[in-house]
């Protein structure tokens, strides 16, 4: 018998004769801020900033100029953008656009200055951005290897108050990436180090209207 079989056998023996679990109560609040899109957007902004993301707000007409400014401030010469990112978003910048291609290697992605993506949904109460590999988000690794990620969130359509409201919008069979601020970790002495498991700098653009 393998170690796995031994462990599972012990679990079965431990729960033998245990009563069936009751129904899970679903009468909890699905939102603590009510049905208020403006309040949800403000809370998302606050919690994203609390996680040390850099947050910007604009209307759709101001998005190309804002993205151009953010890339210029970064000194970016190249930007990786998935196929679903409209060309109009990057029309105001002279930065070289790089497509998301399957053959890209980790060193090639590491050499990219910035990445611009959309998102699947944003959760106000937790300050979380969720990517699902859609056409405007690309493969997971393009948002993990480069050091600078700009994520565009369209409000109010992509903003929900809570996790219970987000889950029905997501397909669990898709490659979901949940992002709460830039990549960070702390050692035993609580020294915070950013950029270990993903981008060191996360900028979120909240596009209203």
Coordinates of N, CA, C and O in Angstrom, one line a residue, residues 1 5 13 15 25 34 53 64 83 96 101 120 122 127 131-132 179 187 193 203:
X1 N 0.9 -1.2 0.0 CA 0.0 0.0 0.0 C 0.9 1.3 0.0 O 1.8 1.3 0.8
X5 N -2.4 5.8 -0.3 CA -3.5 4.9 0.1 C -3.6 4.8 1.6 O -4.7 4.7 2.1
X13 N -11.5 5.9 7.7 CA -11.7 5.3 9.0 C -12.2 6.3 10.0 O -13.1 6.1 10.8
X15 N -13.8 9.1 9.5 CA -15.1 9.7 9.2 C -16.2 8.6 9.1 O -17.4 9.0 8.9
X25 N -25.6 27.1 4.7 CA -26.5 28.3 4.7 C -26.0 29.3 3.7 O -24.8 29.6 3.6
X34 N -24.4 47.6 -0.6 CA -25.6 47.8 -1.4 C -25.4 47.9 -2.9 O -24.3 47.7 -3.4
X53 N -1.2 49.3 -5.3 CA -1.3 49.5 -6.8 C -1.5 51.0 -7.0 O -1.9 51.8 -6.2
X64 N -6.5 56.7 -24.2 CA -5.3 56.6 -25.0 C -4.2 57.6 -24.5 O -3.1 57.2 -24.4
X83 N -4.2 40.3 -28.2 CA -4.9 40.6 -29.5 C -6.2 41.3 -29.2 O -6.7 42.1 -30.1
X96 N 6.6 50.7 -29.2 CA 6.4 49.5 -30.1 C 5.5 48.5 -29.4 O 5.8 48.0 -28.3
X101 N 2.4 36.1 -28.3 CA 2.6 34.9 -29.1 C 3.0 33.7 -28.3 O 3.8 33.8 -27.3
X120 N -11.3 40.5 -16.4 CA -12.6 39.8 -16.4 C -13.6 40.5 -15.5 O -14.8 40.7 -15.8
X122 N -13.6 43.0 -11.5 CA -12.8 43.6 -10.4 C -13.7 43.7 -9.1 O -14.9 44.0 -9.3
X127 N -10.4 44.6 -3.3 CA -9.4 45.3 -4.1 C -8.7 44.3 -5.0 O -7.5 44.4 -5.2
X131 N -8.3 38.0 -13.8 CA -8.0 37.7 -15.2 C -8.4 36.3 -15.5 O -8.3 35.4 -14.7
X132 N -9.0 36.1 -16.7 CA -9.4 34.7 -17.0 C -8.9 34.3 -18.4 O -9.4 33.3 -19.0
X179 N -5.6 39.0 -8.6 CA -4.5 39.9 -8.3 C -4.9 40.9 -7.3 O -5.9 41.7 -7.6
X187 N 9.8 38.1 4.4 CA 10.5 37.0 5.0 C 10.1 37.0 6.5 O 9.2 37.6 7.0
X193 N 9.3 42.5 0.1 CA 10.0 42.5 -1.2 C 9.0 42.4 -2.3 O 8.2 41.5 -2.3
X203 N -0.3 49.0 -12.2 CA -1.1 50.2 -12.4 C -2.5 49.8 -12.9 O -2.6 49.0 -13.8

